[in-house]
Amino acid sequence: MRAALGALDGPFDLIFVATGALDGAGRPPEKTLKSLDPAAMAAQFAVNCIGSAMVLKHAVCLLPRDRRAVFAALSARVGSIGDNGLGGWYSYRAAKAALNQIVHSGAIELSRSHPRSICVALHPGTVATEFTADYAARHSTVSPPHAARHLLSVIEGLEASDTGGFLDWKGDVVPW
Ligand SMILES: NC(=O)c1ccc[n+]([C@@H]2O[C@H](COP(=O)([O-])OP(=O)(O)OC[C@H]3O[C@@H](n4cnc5c(N)ncnc54)[C@H](OP(=O)(O)O)[C@@H]3O)[C@@H](O)[C@H]2O)c1
């Protein structure tokens, strides 16, 4: 991450982290506690939380200090504890909840050095990508270009007071 981001010339007005995975170490999301596996959990945290956290770490010096700039990371509504009425998907949910905490803490720190920065976690909706290929039949989906447009519109409308927040593709706050 240091090599990749360190090779870029900033500053950037928007840094957007769109990585993530539903499978961990080749295992699908868990339906029951019996399926919990340490290697799969570690893989989930690596891609859904730690990777994004490392981007944030190395992105700070790429953000302007004197004007509005946004750091956004794709989280997921299922990472919400308050919204979790179904259970299951333990590792993915937990990794996204951990990502939300990193984004929230990062926003507090960034606001000291980059007072006009906005750092958010975003839920994109259910999007028809490879990610949802095994699950999309049971949910209505939007296309990736549609999802991207929704998210860019939310990002455009963000205000300084939104920093540290967890918002969905409509710009509505998602409970922690
Ligand atoms: N699709 C949805 O309905 C949905 C809903 C809620 C949240 N999200 C979140 O949205 C984000 C993007 O999902 P998507 O639907 O766009 O999925 P996707 O089409 O499968 O894209 C996932 C991206 O993550 C990258 N990636 C996966 N594992 C990686 C690893 N170990 N190291 C580095 N990069 C890795 C992939 O890179 P490669 O292309 O190189 O493999 C790809 O660019 C994820 O964080 C996901 O949790 C998606």
mmCIF file of C-alpha atoms and ligand atoms in Angstrom:
data_model
loop_
_atom_site.group_PDB
_atom_site.id
_atom_site.type_symbol
_atom_site.label_atom_id
_atom_site.label_comp_id
_atom_site.label_asym_id
_atom_site.label_seq_id
_atom_site.Cartn_x
_atom_site.Cartn_y
_atom_site.Cartn_z
ATOM 1 C CA MET A 1 0.000 0.000 0.000
ATOM 2 C CA ARG A 2 2.863 2.318 0.837
ATOM 3 C CA ALA A 3 4.505 1.602 -2.527
ATOM 4 C CA ALA A 4 1.277 1.968 -4.511
ATOM 5 C CA LEU A 5 -0.099 5.089 -2.854
ATOM 6 C CA GLY A 6 3.342 6.565 -2.254
ATOM 7 C CA ALA A 7 3.906 6.601 -6.006
ATOM 8 C CA LEU A 8 0.926 8.912 -6.572
ATOM 9 C CA ASP A 9 1.109 12.682 -6.776
ATOM 10 C CA GLY A 10 -1.739 14.230 -4.838
ATOM 11 C CA PRO A 11 -3.630 15.957 -3.589
ATOM 12 C CA PHE A 12 -6.910 14.238 -4.501
ATOM 13 C CA ASP A 13 -10.385 15.583 -3.848
ATOM 14 C CA LEU A 14 -11.818 12.070 -3.608
ATOM 15 C CA ILE A 15 -10.300 8.779 -2.533
ATOM 16 C CA PHE A 16 -12.764 5.910 -2.822
ATOM 17 C CA VAL A 17 -12.077 2.381 -1.578
ATOM 18 C CA ALA A 18 -14.230 -0.151 -3.416
ATOM 19 C CA THR A 19 -12.598 -3.440 -2.450
ATOM 20 C CA GLY A 20 -14.313 -6.171 -0.500
ATOM 21 C CA ALA A 21 -15.273 -9.823 -0.573
ATOM 22 C CA LEU A 22 -18.068 -11.964 0.747
ATOM 23 C CA ASP A 23 -16.088 -15.198 0.758
ATOM 24 C CA GLY A 24 -13.168 -15.650 3.104
ATOM 25 C CA ALA A 25 -10.406 -18.159 2.315
ATOM 26 C CA GLY A 26 -12.739 -19.788 -0.197
ATOM 27 C CA ARG A 27 -15.591 -20.199 2.288
ATOM 28 C CA PRO A 28 -19.004 -18.629 1.793
ATOM 29 C CA PRO A 29 -20.478 -16.382 4.503
ATOM 30 C CA GLU A 30 -21.384 -18.428 7.587
ATOM 31 C CA LYS A 31 -24.997 -19.318 8.297
ATOM 32 C CA THR A 32 -24.329 -20.637 11.796
ATOM 33 C CA LEU A 33 -21.765 -20.393 14.569
ATOM 34 C CA LYS A 34 -20.766 -23.978 13.720
ATOM 35 C CA SER A 35 -19.250 -22.702 10.464
ATOM 36 C CA LEU A 36 -16.889 -20.165 12.061
ATOM 37 C CA ASP A 37 -13.342 -20.788 10.912
ATOM 38 C CA PRO A 38 -10.354 -18.732 12.068
ATOM 39 C CA ALA A 39 -8.653 -18.619 8.658
ATOM 40 C CA ALA A 40 -11.839 -17.520 6.909
ATOM 41 C CA MET A 41 -12.452 -14.873 9.573
ATOM 42 C CA ALA A 42 -8.901 -13.563 9.218
ATOM 43 C CA ALA A 43 -9.295 -13.402 5.429
ATOM 44 C CA GLN A 44 -12.557 -11.485 5.831
ATOM 45 C CA PHE A 45 -10.928 -8.956 8.121
ATOM 46 C CA ALA A 46 -7.929 -8.633 5.798
ATOM 47 C CA VAL A 47 -9.944 -7.689 2.737
ATOM 48 C CA ASN A 48 -12.956 -5.927 4.270
ATOM 49 C CA CYS A 49 -11.305 -3.986 7.065
ATOM 50 C CA ILE A 50 -7.511 -4.060 7.258
ATOM 51 C CA GLY A 51 -6.929 -3.322 3.560
ATOM 52 C CA SER A 52 -9.221 -0.296 3.649
ATOM 53 C CA ALA A 53 -7.604 0.864 6.887
ATOM 54 C CA MET A 54 -4.187 0.712 5.227
ATOM 55 C CA VAL A 55 -5.491 2.765 2.305
ATOM 56 C CA LEU A 56 -6.740 5.357 4.784
ATOM 57 C CA LYS A 57 -3.395 5.350 6.572
ATOM 58 C CA HIS A 58 -1.490 6.074 3.359
ATOM 59 C CA ALA A 59 -4.183 8.342 1.911
ATOM 60 C CA VAL A 60 -3.898 11.024 4.569
ATOM 61 C CA CYS A 61 -0.899 12.681 2.920
ATOM 62 C CA LEU A 62 -2.735 12.616 -0.439
ATOM 63 C CA LEU A 63 -5.673 14.696 0.796
ATOM 64 C CA PRO A 64 -5.585 18.505 0.558
ATOM 65 C CA ARG A 65 -5.537 20.396 3.866
ATOM 66 C CA ASP A 66 -7.015 23.617 2.518
ATOM 67 C CA ARG A 67 -10.185 22.461 0.770
ATOM 68 C CA ARG A 68 -12.992 19.923 0.847
ATOM 69 C CA ALA A 69 -11.861 16.367 0.196
ATOM 70 C CA VAL A 70 -13.649 13.064 0.679
ATOM 71 C CA PHE A 71 -12.353 9.670 1.734
ATOM 72 C CA ALA A 72 -15.096 7.074 1.244
ATOM 73 C CA ALA A 73 -14.953 3.333 1.812
ATOM 74 C CA LEU A 74 -17.566 0.827 0.742
ATOM 75 C CA SER A 75 -18.995 -0.812 3.813
ATOM 76 C CA ALA A 76 -22.312 -2.710 3.895
ATOM 77 C CA ARG A 77 -25.609 -2.350 5.698
ATOM 78 C CA VAL A 78 -25.112 -5.861 7.058
ATOM 79 C CA GLY A 79 -22.182 -4.426 9.031
ATOM 80 C CA SER A 80 -24.725 -2.488 11.073
ATOM 81 C CA ILE A 81 -25.332 -3.997 14.518
ATOM 82 C CA GLY A 82 -28.472 -1.917 15.025
ATOM 83 C CA ASP A 83 -29.952 -3.106 11.735
ATOM 84 C CA ASN A 84 -29.053 -6.781 12.198
ATOM 85 C CA GLY A 85 -32.297 -8.691 12.573
ATOM 86 C CA LEU A 86 -31.283 -11.872 10.772
ATOM 87 C CA GLY A 87 -27.899 -12.933 12.170
ATOM 88 C CA GLY A 88 -25.503 -15.090 10.174
ATOM 89 C CA TRP A 89 -22.704 -13.822 7.906
ATOM 90 C CA TYR A 90 -20.638 -13.451 11.072
ATOM 91 C CA SER A 91 -17.223 -12.654 9.644
ATOM 92 C CA TYR A 92 -18.402 -10.318 6.890
ATOM 93 C CA ARG A 93 -20.707 -8.430 9.260
ATOM 94 C CA ALA A 94 -17.972 -8.145 11.884
ATOM 95 C CA ALA A 95 -15.309 -7.042 9.407
ATOM 96 C CA LYS A 96 -17.572 -4.297 8.038
ATOM 97 C CA ALA A 97 -18.501 -3.177 11.566
ATOM 98 C CA ALA A 98 -14.768 -2.957 12.295
ATOM 99 C CA LEU A 99 -14.245 -0.966 9.097
ATOM 100 C CA ASN A 100 -16.982 1.440 10.198
ATOM 101 C CA GLN A 101 -15.123 2.020 13.467
ATOM 102 C CA ILE A 102 -11.850 2.676 11.598
ATOM 103 C CA VAL A 103 -13.607 5.186 9.331
ATOM 104 C CA HIS A 104 -15.247 6.911 12.290
ATOM 105 C CA SER A 105 -12.002 7.142 14.281
ATOM 106 C CA GLY A 106 -10.081 8.196 11.181
ATOM 107 C CA ALA A 107 -12.586 10.983 10.579
ATOM 108 C CA ILE A 108 -11.959 12.366 14.073
ATOM 109 C CA GLU A 109 -8.192 12.326 13.570
ATOM 110 C CA LEU A 110 -8.390 13.764 10.051
ATOM 111 C CA SER A 111 -10.583 16.639 11.187
ATOM 112 C CA ARG A 112 -7.625 17.929 13.243
ATOM 113 C CA SER A 113 -5.112 18.072 10.382
ATOM 114 C CA HIS A 114 -7.557 18.363 7.464
ATOM 115 C CA PRO A 115 -10.463 20.410 8.839
ATOM 116 C CA ARG A 116 -12.474 20.299 5.614
ATOM 117 C CA SER A 117 -12.057 16.567 5.040
ATOM 118 C CA ILE A 118 -15.018 14.218 5.075
ATOM 119 C CA CYS A 119 -14.444 10.553 5.845
ATOM 120 C CA VAL A 120 -17.395 8.183 5.452
ATOM 121 C CA ALA A 121 -18.459 4.550 5.180
ATOM 122 C CA LEU A 122 -21.046 3.946 2.449
ATOM 123 C CA HIS A 123 -23.556 1.184 1.755
ATOM 124 C CA PRO A 124 -24.003 0.880 -2.035
ATOM 125 C CA GLY A 125 -27.338 -0.980 -2.049
ATOM 126 C CA THR A 126 -27.609 -4.458 -3.504
ATOM 127 C CA VAL A 127 -25.593 -4.238 -6.695
ATOM 128 C CA ALA A 128 -25.455 -6.811 -9.490
ATOM 129 C CA THR A 129 -21.749 -7.645 -9.380
ATOM 130 C CA GLU A 130 -19.788 -10.869 -9.064
ATOM 131 C CA PHE A 131 -20.017 -10.258 -5.369
ATOM 132 C CA THR A 132 -23.782 -10.877 -5.282
ATOM 133 C CA ALA A 133 -23.928 -13.411 -8.116
ATOM 134 C CA ASP A 134 -24.846 -16.264 -5.759
ATOM 135 C CA TYR A 135 -27.429 -14.234 -3.836
ATOM 136 C CA ALA A 136 -28.931 -11.756 -6.314
ATOM 137 C CA ALA A 137 -31.788 -14.039 -7.356
ATOM 138 C CA ARG A 138 -33.390 -13.473 -3.940
ATOM 139 C CA HIS A 139 -32.935 -9.680 -3.924
ATOM 140 C CA SER A 140 -33.638 -6.890 -6.366
ATOM 141 C CA THR A 141 -30.400 -5.361 -7.565
ATOM 142 C CA VAL A 142 -29.187 -2.248 -9.327
ATOM 143 C CA SER A 143 -26.489 -2.203 -11.982
ATOM 144 C CA PRO A 144 -22.955 -1.102 -11.061
ATOM 145 C CA PRO A 145 -23.214 2.141 -13.122
ATOM 146 C CA HIS A 146 -26.463 3.011 -11.326
ATOM 147 C CA ALA A 147 -24.925 2.252 -7.949
ATOM 148 C CA ALA A 148 -21.882 4.370 -8.812
ATOM 149 C CA ARG A 149 -24.086 7.299 -9.825
ATOM 150 C CA HIS A 150 -26.052 7.046 -6.561
ATOM 151 C CA LEU A 151 -22.878 6.982 -4.506
ATOM 152 C CA LEU A 152 -21.274 9.877 -6.388
ATOM 153 C CA SER A 153 -24.396 11.912 -5.840
ATOM 154 C CA VAL A 154 -24.276 11.145 -2.105
ATOM 155 C CA ILE A 155 -20.585 12.089 -2.032
ATOM 156 C CA GLU A 156 -21.273 15.378 -3.828
ATOM 157 C CA GLY A 157 -23.883 16.277 -1.229
ATOM 158 C CA LEU A 158 -21.761 15.470 1.811
ATOM 159 C CA GLU A 159 -21.158 18.283 4.265
ATOM 160 C CA ALA A 160 -18.456 18.652 6.882
ATOM 161 C CA SER A 161 -20.928 17.566 9.559
ATOM 162 C CA ASP A 162 -21.324 14.186 7.797
ATOM 163 C CA THR A 163 -17.742 13.171 8.495
ATOM 164 C CA GLY A 164 -17.388 9.961 10.458
ATOM 165 C CA GLY A 165 -20.792 8.765 9.306
ATOM 166 C CA PHE A 166 -22.233 5.593 7.824
ATOM 167 C CA LEU A 167 -24.613 6.398 4.963
ATOM 168 C CA ASP A 168 -26.485 4.429 2.358
ATOM 169 C CA TRP A 169 -26.826 5.053 -1.383
ATOM 170 C CA LYS A 170 -29.706 7.451 -0.741
ATOM 171 C CA GLY A 171 -27.659 9.496 1.695
ATOM 172 C CA ASP A 172 -29.645 8.212 4.675
ATOM 173 C CA VAL A 173 -27.790 7.454 7.895
ATOM 174 C CA VAL A 174 -27.412 3.720 8.635
ATOM 175 C CA PRO A 175 -27.471 2.837 12.336
ATOM 176 C CA TRP A 176 -24.199 1.603 13.801
HETATM 177 N N1 LIG B 1 -22.539 -5.764 -4.473
HETATM 178 C C1 LIG B 1 -23.316 -5.488 -3.434
HETATM 179 O O1 LIG B 1 -24.538 -5.690 -3.458
HETATM 180 C C2 LIG B 1 -22.723 -4.909 -2.179
HETATM 181 C C3 LIG B 1 -23.583 -4.674 -1.097
HETATM 182 C C4 LIG B 1 -23.060 -4.116 0.065
HETATM 183 C C5 LIG B 1 -21.719 -3.797 0.114
HETATM 184 N N2 LIG B 1 -20.906 -4.051 -0.932
HETATM 185 C C6 LIG B 1 -19.489 -3.703 -0.815
HETATM 186 O O2 LIG B 1 -19.058 -3.026 -1.968
HETATM 187 C C7 LIG B 1 -17.676 -3.305 -2.213
HETATM 188 C C8 LIG B 1 -17.485 -3.696 -3.664
HETATM 189 O O3 LIG B 1 -18.254 -4.839 -3.941
HETATM 190 P P1 LIG B 1 -18.605 -5.238 -5.439
HETATM 191 O O4 LIG B 1 -20.022 -5.621 -5.456
HETATM 192 O O5 LIG B 1 -18.101 -4.193 -6.385
HETATM 193 O O6 LIG B 1 -17.748 -6.553 -5.544
HETATM 194 P P2 LIG B 1 -16.825 -7.100 -6.708
HETATM 195 O O7 LIG B 1 -17.369 -6.752 -8.046
HETATM 196 O O8 LIG B 1 -16.573 -8.528 -6.354
HETATM 197 O O9 LIG B 1 -15.502 -6.233 -6.505
HETATM 198 C C9 LIG B 1 -14.688 -6.449 -5.379
HETATM 199 C C10 LIG B 1 -13.406 -5.688 -5.568
HETATM 200 O O10 LIG B 1 -12.565 -5.995 -4.461
HETATM 201 C C11 LIG B 1 -11.316 -6.437 -4.950
HETATM 202 N N3 LIG B 1 -10.768 -7.467 -4.069
HETATM 203 C C12 LIG B 1 -11.403 -8.576 -3.622
HETATM 204 N N4 LIG B 1 -10.577 -9.299 -2.838
HETATM 205 C C13 LIG B 1 -9.401 -8.611 -2.802
HETATM 206 C C14 LIG B 1 -8.152 -8.827 -2.170
HETATM 207 N N5 LIG B 1 -7.957 -9.891 -1.393
HETATM 208 N N6 LIG B 1 -7.177 -7.918 -2.345
HETATM 209 C C15 LIG B 1 -7.384 -6.826 -3.131
HETATM 210 N N7 LIG B 1 -8.546 -6.562 -3.748
HETATM 211 C C16 LIG B 1 -9.533 -7.442 -3.590
HETATM 212 C C17 LIG B 1 -11.591 -7.010 -6.321
HETATM 213 O O11 LIG B 1 -10.425 -6.966 -7.075
HETATM 214 P P3 LIG B 1 -10.242 -7.924 -8.367
HETATM 215 O O12 LIG B 1 -11.213 -7.435 -9.372
HETATM 216 O O13 LIG B 1 -8.823 -7.705 -8.729
HETATM 217 O O14 LIG B 1 -10.566 -9.302 -7.892
HETATM 218 C C18 LIG B 1 -12.660 -6.067 -6.840
HETATM 219 O O15 LIG B 1 -12.061 -4.893 -7.375
HETATM 220 C C19 LIG B 1 -17.279 -4.388 -1.206
HETATM 221 O O16 LIG B 1 -16.613 -3.761 -0.128
HETATM 222 C C20 LIG B 1 -18.605 -4.935 -0.721
HETATM 223 O O17 LIG B 1 -18.504 -5.388 0.614
HETATM 224 C C21 LIG B 1 -21.376 -4.602 -2.087
#
